[in-house]
């Protein structure tokens, strides 16, 4: 069988690495892929958001399955467009992807069905939003409604900051139409946990928990990033927390979607905060998280193609997920300057010395003589160990073998 994976980051590399373990898969293509992915898949230079070109390519190549990994093409309706041509696709339709693509939609759904989340108000007029923030306790959280490359959430310490955020989002439209509406919500505190779940519209199967590290520097300092590392499982996600999350959040979300007539098929990601008042939803994503996928997939014993088939064919009720008991830690190696601007094309050395970890490529390109940097997040180094501490030691001792000019990474992944 021939498969196309859409996307180009560490998550897509992890998905392809995992799919490769299935001997039925004879050929994997990736659009557009990256330097490391090119070692295990045929990379084609089609952008993940070029829906017509992807559909044409899929038709022409007769893929048995197209896996759509990133948020934008899902929200733009790539899965719908593939299905219309009779091409089998993994991922939610555009309607399903609204859980991630519209924070207003997600918040209203949670409120309507009693799914615990931060209290909020929605505004489509700048003046009304500005007036409202004057009445909010600080800090408060301002969120652009739509997709904003992970940058649409602004935590504001003062009314002035909140008004500046509203000005950026609603007036200056720094995130484009994503800022035509905003959610202003209560600031919550507590540890964060990511729970990804396979969902076939009728059954939802949560995967092992994980934790992301969004800030650029140690001790959660510095600007937000796409994610500087992850580990799985999260020790904070105890059996008691899990039971509460499964009952009040995961099952309720599935019921809510069913009652709304929404058949969500794909991976549903619950971004949770464990507050003093119980676990609450920070956000939904309609896909595998990145870097969470790089820590979770290496622990999954089930075959990934079987899981995707079970989702598409509505057979998840027949499946039990099984996990490697060991823990996984993924350390992201980033370009100097990331998450701001950074240089590209710098040679990467030491990759061949890594023995006891998997190196997922996030932003690399292949050149004669080796790999060069080609993105902000360059590599994800995932190691396994009997516990988080052991996995962390291994991940760092392997990561230290790799270098490129300006490389930086957090030293505290999995410490907390
Ligand atoms: P999101 O893109 O919605 O996950 O938001 C990015 C990050 O902002 C989250 O991982 C949290 O750390 C933080 N955040 C979002 N919403 C809130 C909130 N209501 N209270 C506190 N922190 C939040
Ligand atoms: N790691 C968070 C995300 O994938 O959005």
Coordinates of C-alpha atoms and ligand atoms in Angstrom, one line a residue:
X1 CA 0.0 0.0 0.0
X2 CA 1.0 3.5 -0.8
X3 CA 0.5 6.4 1.6
X4 CA 0.8 10.2 1.4
X5 CA 1.5 12.1 4.6
X6 CA 0.8 15.9 4.4
X7 CA 3.0 18.1 6.5
X8 CA 6.7 18.8 7.1
X9 CA 7.6 18.8 10.8
X10 CA 8.8 16.5 13.6
X11 CA 5.2 15.3 14.1
X12 CA 5.1 14.2 10.5
X13 CA 8.5 12.5 10.8
X14 CA 7.2 10.6 13.9
X15 CA 4.0 9.6 12.1
X16 CA 6.0 8.3 9.1
X17 CA 8.6 6.5 11.3
X18 CA 5.7 4.8 13.1
X19 CA 3.8 3.9 9.8
X20 CA 7.1 2.4 8.4
X21 CA 6.9 -0.3 11.0
X22 CA 4.0 -1.8 9.1
X23 CA 5.3 -4.2 6.4
X24 CA 2.1 -3.7 4.3
X25 CA 3.1 -0.2 3.5
X26 CA 5.3 -0.3 0.5
X27 CA 5.7 3.4 -0.3
X28 CA 5.3 6.6 1.6
X29 CA 5.3 10.0 0.1
X30 CA 5.3 13.3 2.1
X31 CA 4.2 16.7 1.0
X32 CA 6.4 18.7 1.4
X33 CA 8.4 16.8 4.0
X34 CA 12.0 17.7 5.1
X35 CA 15.5 16.5 5.0
X36 CA 15.1 13.7 7.5
X37 CA 11.8 12.6 6.2
X38 CA 13.4 12.2 2.8
X39 CA 15.4 9.2 4.2
X40 CA 12.2 7.2 4.7
X41 CA 9.7 8.8 2.3
X42 CA 9.6 10.4 -1.1
X43 CA 9.2 14.1 -0.5
X44 CA 7.2 16.1 -3.1
X45 CA 7.4 19.9 -3.2
X46 CA 3.7 20.6 -2.7
X47 CA 2.7 22.9 0.2
X48 CA 0.5 21.5 2.9
X49 CA -2.0 24.2 2.2
X50 CA -2.2 23.8 -1.6
X51 CA -5.4 21.8 -1.5
X52 CA -6.0 21.5 -5.3
X53 CA -2.4 20.4 -6.0
X54 CA -2.6 17.8 -3.1
X55 CA -5.8 16.4 -4.4
X56 CA -4.5 16.2 -8.0
X57 CA -1.3 14.5 -6.7
X58 CA -3.3 12.0 -4.6
X59 CA -5.5 11.1 -7.5
X60 CA -2.7 10.7 -9.9
X61 CA -0.6 8.5 -7.5
X62 CA -3.6 6.4 -6.3
X63 CA -2.6 6.5 -2.7
X64 CA -4.4 4.0 -0.5
X65 CA -4.5 6.6 2.3
X66 CA -3.7 10.3 2.8
X67 CA -2.8 11.3 6.3
X68 CA -3.4 15.0 6.9
X69 CA -1.3 16.0 9.9
X70 CA -1.3 19.9 10.3
X71 CA -4.1 22.2 11.3
X72 CA -4.4 24.5 8.3
X73 CA -5.1 22.0 5.6
X74 CA -7.7 20.3 7.9
X75 CA -9.5 23.5 8.5
X76 CA -9.2 24.4 4.8
X77 CA -11.1 21.2 4.0
X78 CA -8.4 19.0 2.5
X79 CA -10.1 15.8 3.9
X80 CA -13.4 16.9 2.5
X81 CA -11.8 17.5 -0.9
X82 CA -10.1 14.1 -0.9
X83 CA -13.2 12.3 0.2
X84 CA -15.2 14.0 -2.7
X85 CA -12.8 12.3 -5.1
X86 CA -13.2 9.0 -3.3
X87 CA -9.7 9.1 -1.8
X88 CA -9.3 7.6 1.7
X89 CA -8.1 10.2 4.2
X90 CA -7.2 10.3 7.8
X91 CA -8.2 13.5 9.7
X92 CA -11.4 15.4 10.5
X93 CA -13.4 17.3 7.9
X94 CA -13.4 21.1 7.9
X95 CA -16.5 21.1 10.1
X96 CA -14.7 18.8 12.6
X97 CA -11.6 20.9 12.5
X98 CA -13.6 23.9 13.8
X99 CA -12.9 22.6 17.3
X100 CA -9.4 23.9 16.7
X101 CA -10.0 26.5 14.0
X102 CA -12.5 28.5 15.8
X103 CA -12.1 29.2 19.5
X104 CA -15.5 30.7 19.6
X105 CA -17.1 27.5 18.3
X106 CA -15.1 25.4 20.8
X107 CA -16.0 27.6 23.8
X108 CA -19.7 27.7 22.9
X109 CA -19.7 23.9 22.6
X110 CA -18.0 23.5 26.0
X111 CA -20.4 26.0 27.6
X112 CA -23.5 24.4 26.1
X113 CA -22.5 20.9 27.2
X114 CA -21.0 21.7 30.6
X115 CA -17.4 20.8 29.7
X116 CA -15.1 22.5 32.2
X117 CA -13.2 25.4 30.7
X118 CA -12.3 29.0 31.6
X119 CA -15.2 31.5 31.8
X120 CA -15.3 33.7 28.7
X121 CA -17.0 36.3 26.6
X122 CA -16.9 36.7 22.8
X123 CA -16.5 40.1 21.0
X124 CA -16.7 41.1 17.4
X125 CA -16.5 44.9 18.1
X126 CA -13.2 46.4 19.3
X127 CA -14.9 49.1 21.4
X128 CA -17.1 46.7 23.3
X129 CA -14.1 44.4 23.9
X130 CA -12.0 47.3 25.2
X131 CA -14.8 48.3 27.6
X132 CA -15.2 44.8 28.8
X133 CA -11.5 44.2 29.7
X134 CA -11.7 47.2 32.1
X135 CA -14.0 45.1 34.2
X136 CA -11.9 42.0 34.1
X137 CA -9.6 40.8 36.9
X138 CA -6.0 40.7 35.8
X139 CA -4.2 38.8 34.4
X140 CA -6.7 38.1 31.7
X141 CA -6.4 36.1 28.4
X142 CA -7.2 37.4 25.0
X143 CA -7.5 34.9 22.1
X144 CA -8.0 35.4 18.4
X145 CA -10.9 33.3 17.2
X146 CA -9.1 31.6 14.3
X147 CA -5.8 29.9 13.5
X148 CA -2.9 32.2 14.2
X149 CA 0.2 29.9 13.9
X150 CA 0.0 29.2 17.6
X151 CA 0.5 32.9 18.4
X152 CA -3.1 34.0 18.9
X153 CA -3.2 33.6 22.7
X154 CA -2.1 36.6 24.7
X155 CA -1.9 36.6 28.5
X156 CA -2.3 40.2 29.6
X157 CA -1.2 41.5 33.0
X158 CA -2.8 44.9 32.8
X159 CA -5.9 46.5 31.1
X160 CA -3.4 48.5 28.9
X161 CA -1.8 45.2 27.7
X162 CA -5.2 43.8 27.1
X163 CA -6.2 46.8 25.0
X164 CA -3.0 46.6 23.1
X165 CA -3.7 42.9 22.4
X166 CA -7.2 43.8 21.2
X167 CA -5.8 46.6 19.0
X168 CA -3.3 44.2 17.4
X169 CA -5.8 41.4 16.8
X170 CA -9.0 43.3 16.0
X171 CA -7.8 46.6 14.5
X172 CA -4.4 45.9 13.0
X173 CA -5.4 42.4 12.2
X174 CA -2.0 40.9 12.8
X175 CA -3.5 37.5 12.4
X176 CA -5.7 38.5 9.5
X177 CA -9.3 37.3 9.6
X178 CA -8.5 35.1 12.6
X179 CA -8.9 38.3 14.5
X180 CA -12.4 39.3 13.4
X181 CA -13.7 37.9 16.7
X182 CA -11.9 37.5 20.0
X183 CA -12.5 35.4 23.1
X184 CA -11.6 37.1 26.4
X185 CA -11.3 34.5 29.1
X186 CA -10.5 34.0 32.7
X187 CA -6.8 33.4 33.5
X188 CA -6.3 29.9 35.1
X189 CA -3.2 28.4 36.8
X190 CA -2.0 24.9 37.2
X191 CA 0.1 22.2 35.5
X192 CA -0.8 21.6 31.8
X193 CA -1.3 18.1 30.4
X194 CA -2.0 17.1 26.8
X195 CA -4.2 14.1 26.1
X196 CA -4.5 13.0 22.5
X197 CA -7.3 10.6 21.6
X198 CA -8.3 8.6 18.5
X199 CA -11.9 9.3 17.7
X200 CA -14.1 7.6 15.1
X201 CA -17.2 9.7 15.8
X202 CA -18.8 7.0 18.0
X203 CA -15.9 5.9 20.2
X204 CA -13.0 7.8 21.7
X205 CA -9.8 6.2 22.8
X206 CA -7.4 8.4 24.8
X207 CA -3.7 7.8 24.3
X208 CA -1.0 8.1 26.9
X209 CA -0.7 11.6 28.5
X210 CA 2.0 14.0 27.6
X211 CA 3.3 17.4 28.5
X212 CA 4.6 20.1 26.2
X213 CA 7.0 23.0 27.0
X214 CA 5.7 26.0 25.1
X215 CA 8.1 28.7 26.4
X216 CA 11.5 29.1 24.7
X217 CA 13.7 29.1 27.8
X218 CA 14.2 27.1 31.0
X219 CA 11.8 27.5 33.9
X220 CA 9.1 28.6 31.4
X221 CA 10.7 31.9 30.6
X222 CA 10.8 33.7 27.3
X223 CA 8.4 33.8 24.4
X224 CA 5.9 31.1 23.4
X225 CA 7.0 28.7 20.8
X226 CA 5.5 25.8 18.9
X227 CA 6.9 23.6 21.7
X228 CA 10.4 23.1 22.9
X229 CA 10.1 19.5 24.1
X230 CA 7.6 17.0 25.5
X231 CA 7.5 13.9 27.7
X232 CA 5.1 11.0 28.2
X233 CA 3.4 10.0 30.4
X234 CA 2.7 13.0 32.6
X235 CA 3.1 12.1 36.4
X236 CA 0.5 14.7 37.1
X237 CA -2.0 12.7 35.1
X238 CA -2.8 10.3 38.0
X239 CA -5.5 7.6 37.8
X240 CA -7.8 9.9 39.7
X241 CA -7.2 12.9 37.4
X242 CA -7.6 10.6 34.4
X243 CA -10.9 9.3 35.6
X244 CA -12.2 12.8 36.1
X245 CA -10.9 14.0 32.7
X246 CA -12.4 11.0 30.9
X247 CA -15.8 11.5 32.5
X248 CA -16.2 15.3 32.5
X249 CA -14.1 16.2 29.5
X250 CA -13.4 13.5 27.0
X251 CA -16.7 11.6 27.1
X252 CA -18.7 14.8 27.3
X253 CA -16.9 16.2 24.3
X254 CA -17.8 13.1 22.3
X255 CA -21.4 13.3 23.4
X256 CA -21.5 17.0 22.6
X257 CA -20.2 16.3 19.1
X258 CA -22.8 13.5 18.6
X259 CA -25.6 15.7 19.8
X260 CA -24.5 18.4 17.4
X261 CA -24.6 15.9 14.6
X262 CA -20.8 16.2 14.1
X263 CA -18.9 13.0 13.2
X264 CA -15.3 13.8 14.3
X265 CA -12.9 11.3 12.8
X266 CA -9.2 11.7 13.6
X267 CA -7.1 12.7 16.5
X268 CA -8.7 15.0 19.0
X269 CA -6.2 16.7 21.3
X270 CA -7.3 18.0 24.7
X271 CA -5.0 20.7 26.0
X272 CA -5.8 20.6 29.7
X273 CA -5.0 22.6 32.8
X274 CA -5.2 20.9 36.2
X275 CA -6.6 23.8 38.2
X276 CA -7.4 23.9 41.9
X277 CA -11.0 23.6 40.7
X278 CA -10.4 20.4 38.7
X279 CA -9.1 19.8 35.2
X280 CA -10.3 22.3 32.6
X281 CA -9.9 22.5 28.8
X282 CA -7.5 25.2 27.6
X283 CA -8.0 24.3 23.9
X284 CA -8.8 21.6 21.5
X285 CA -6.7 20.6 18.6
X286 CA -8.0 18.5 15.7
X287 CA -4.7 16.6 15.1
X288 CA -1.6 15.1 16.7
X289 CA 0.3 17.7 18.8
X290 CA 3.8 18.6 18.0
X291 CA 6.1 17.8 19.8
X292 CA 3.7 15.6 21.8
X293 CA 3.5 13.1 18.9
X294 CA 7.3 12.7 19.1
X295 CA 7.0 11.5 22.7
X296 CA 3.7 9.6 22.5
X297 CA 4.0 7.6 19.2
X298 CA 7.3 5.9 20.2
X299 CA 5.5 4.5 23.2
X300 CA 2.5 3.2 21.3
X301 CA 2.5 -0.5 20.7
X302 CA -0.4 -0.7 18.3
X303 CA 0.2 -0.4 14.7
X304 CA -0.5 3.2 13.5
X305 CA -2.0 2.2 10.2
X306 CA -4.4 -0.2 12.0
X307 CA -5.4 2.6 14.3
X308 CA -6.0 5.0 11.4
X309 CA -8.1 2.3 9.6
X310 CA -10.1 1.7 12.7
X311 CA -10.9 5.4 12.9
X312 CA -11.9 5.8 9.3
X313 CA -14.0 2.6 9.3
X314 CA -15.6 3.3 12.7
X315 CA -14.1 0.2 14.4
X316 CA -12.4 1.8 17.4
X317 CA -14.7 0.0 19.8
X318 CA -12.9 -3.2 18.8
X319 CA -9.5 -1.8 19.7
X320 CA -7.5 -1.6 22.9
X321 CA -4.5 0.7 23.0
X322 CA -1.3 -0.7 24.4
X323 CA 1.7 1.3 25.7
X324 CA 5.4 0.7 26.3
X325 CA 5.7 1.0 30.1
X326 CA 8.8 3.1 29.6
X327 CA 8.7 6.9 29.6
X328 CA 9.8 9.0 26.7
X329 CA 11.4 12.5 26.6
X330 CA 11.7 14.6 23.5
X331 CA 14.1 17.5 23.5
X332 CA 13.7 20.0 20.6
X333 CA 16.9 21.5 19.2
X334 CA 16.1 25.0 17.8
X335 CA 17.8 27.5 15.5
X336 CA 19.5 30.6 17.1
X337 CA 16.9 33.3 17.3
X338 CA 13.8 31.0 17.3
X339 CA 10.9 31.8 17.9
X340 CA 12.0 35.1 16.3
X341 CA 13.8 35.2 13.0
X342 CA 16.7 32.8 12.5
X343 CA 19.2 31.8 9.8
X344 CA 18.8 28.8 7.6
X345 CA 21.1 26.5 5.7
X346 CA 23.6 25.9 8.6
X347 CA 25.3 22.5 8.5
X348 CA 24.2 20.0 11.2
X349 CA 26.9 17.7 12.6
X350 CA 27.0 14.7 14.9
X351 CA 23.8 13.1 13.8
X352 CA 25.6 9.8 13.0
X353 CA 26.9 9.6 16.6
X354 CA 23.4 9.3 18.1
X355 CA 22.9 5.7 19.2
X356 CA 20.3 5.6 22.0
X357 CA 17.6 8.0 20.8
X358 CA 15.4 8.6 17.8
X359 CA 16.1 11.9 16.0
X360 CA 13.0 13.3 14.4
X361 CA 13.7 16.0 11.8
X362 CA 11.5 19.1 12.1
X363 CA 13.2 21.8 10.0
X364 CA 16.1 20.3 8.0
X365 CA 17.0 20.0 4.3
X366 CA 19.3 17.5 2.6
X367 CA 22.4 18.8 0.9
X368 CA 25.4 17.0 -0.6
X369 CA 27.4 16.1 2.5
X370 CA 24.6 16.0 5.0
X371 CA 21.8 17.9 6.5
X372 CA 21.4 21.7 7.0
X373 CA 18.9 23.7 9.1
X374 CA 15.8 24.8 7.4
X375 CA 13.4 25.9 10.1
X376 CA 13.0 27.2 13.7
X377 CA 12.6 23.9 15.3
X378 CA 15.3 21.8 13.7
X379 CA 15.3 18.4 15.4
X380 CA 13.5 16.5 18.1
X381 CA 15.6 14.0 20.1
X382 CA 13.5 11.3 21.7
X383 CA 14.8 8.8 24.2
X384 CA 13.1 6.2 26.3
X385 CA 13.9 5.2 29.9
X386 CA 12.4 3.3 32.9
X387 CA 11.2 6.6 34.1
X388 CA 11.2 10.3 33.0
X389 CA 14.5 10.9 34.8
X390 CA 16.3 8.1 32.9
X391 CA 14.7 9.1 29.6
X392 CA 15.7 12.7 30.2
X393 CA 19.4 11.8 30.9
X394 CA 19.6 9.8 27.8
X395 CA 17.8 12.4 25.6
X396 CA 20.3 15.0 26.8
X397 CA 23.4 13.0 26.5
X398 CA 22.4 12.1 22.9
X399 CA 21.3 15.7 22.1
X400 CA 24.8 16.9 23.1
X401 CA 26.4 15.0 20.3
X402 CA 24.5 17.1 17.8
X403 CA 25.5 20.7 16.9
X404 CA 24.9 23.5 14.5
X405 CA 25.7 27.2 14.8
X406 CA 23.4 29.0 17.2
X407 CA 21.6 25.8 18.3
X408 CA 19.7 26.2 21.5
X409 CA 17.5 24.0 23.6
X410 CA 15.9 23.8 27.0
X411 CA 17.8 21.9 29.6
X412 CA 14.7 21.3 31.8
X413 CA 12.4 19.1 29.6
X414 CA 10.8 16.7 32.0
X415 CA 12.3 18.2 35.2
X416 CA 9.1 19.5 36.7
Ligands
LIG1 P1 -3.5 27.6 23.5 O1 -3.0 28.0 22.2 O2 -5.0 27.9 23.7 O3 -3.1 26.3 24.1 O4 -2.8 28.6 24.5 C1 -1.4 28.6 24.6 C2 -1.0 28.6 26.0 O5 -1.5 29.8 26.7 C3 -1.5 27.5 26.8 O6 -0.7 26.3 26.7 C4 -1.5 28.0 28.2 O7 -0.2 28.0 28.7 C5 -1.8 29.5 28.0 N1 -3.3 29.7 28.2 C6 -4.3 29.6 27.3 N2 -5.5 29.9 27.9 C7 -5.2 30.2 29.2 C8 -6.0 30.5 30.4 N3 -7.3 30.7 30.3 N4 -5.4 30.7 31.5 C9 -4.0 30.6 31.6 N5 -3.2 30.3 30.6 C10 -3.8 30.1 29.4
LIG2 N1 2.2 21.2 21.1 C1 1.0 21.9 20.9 C2 0.5 21.8 19.6 O1 0.8 20.9 18.8 O2 -0.4 22.6 19.2

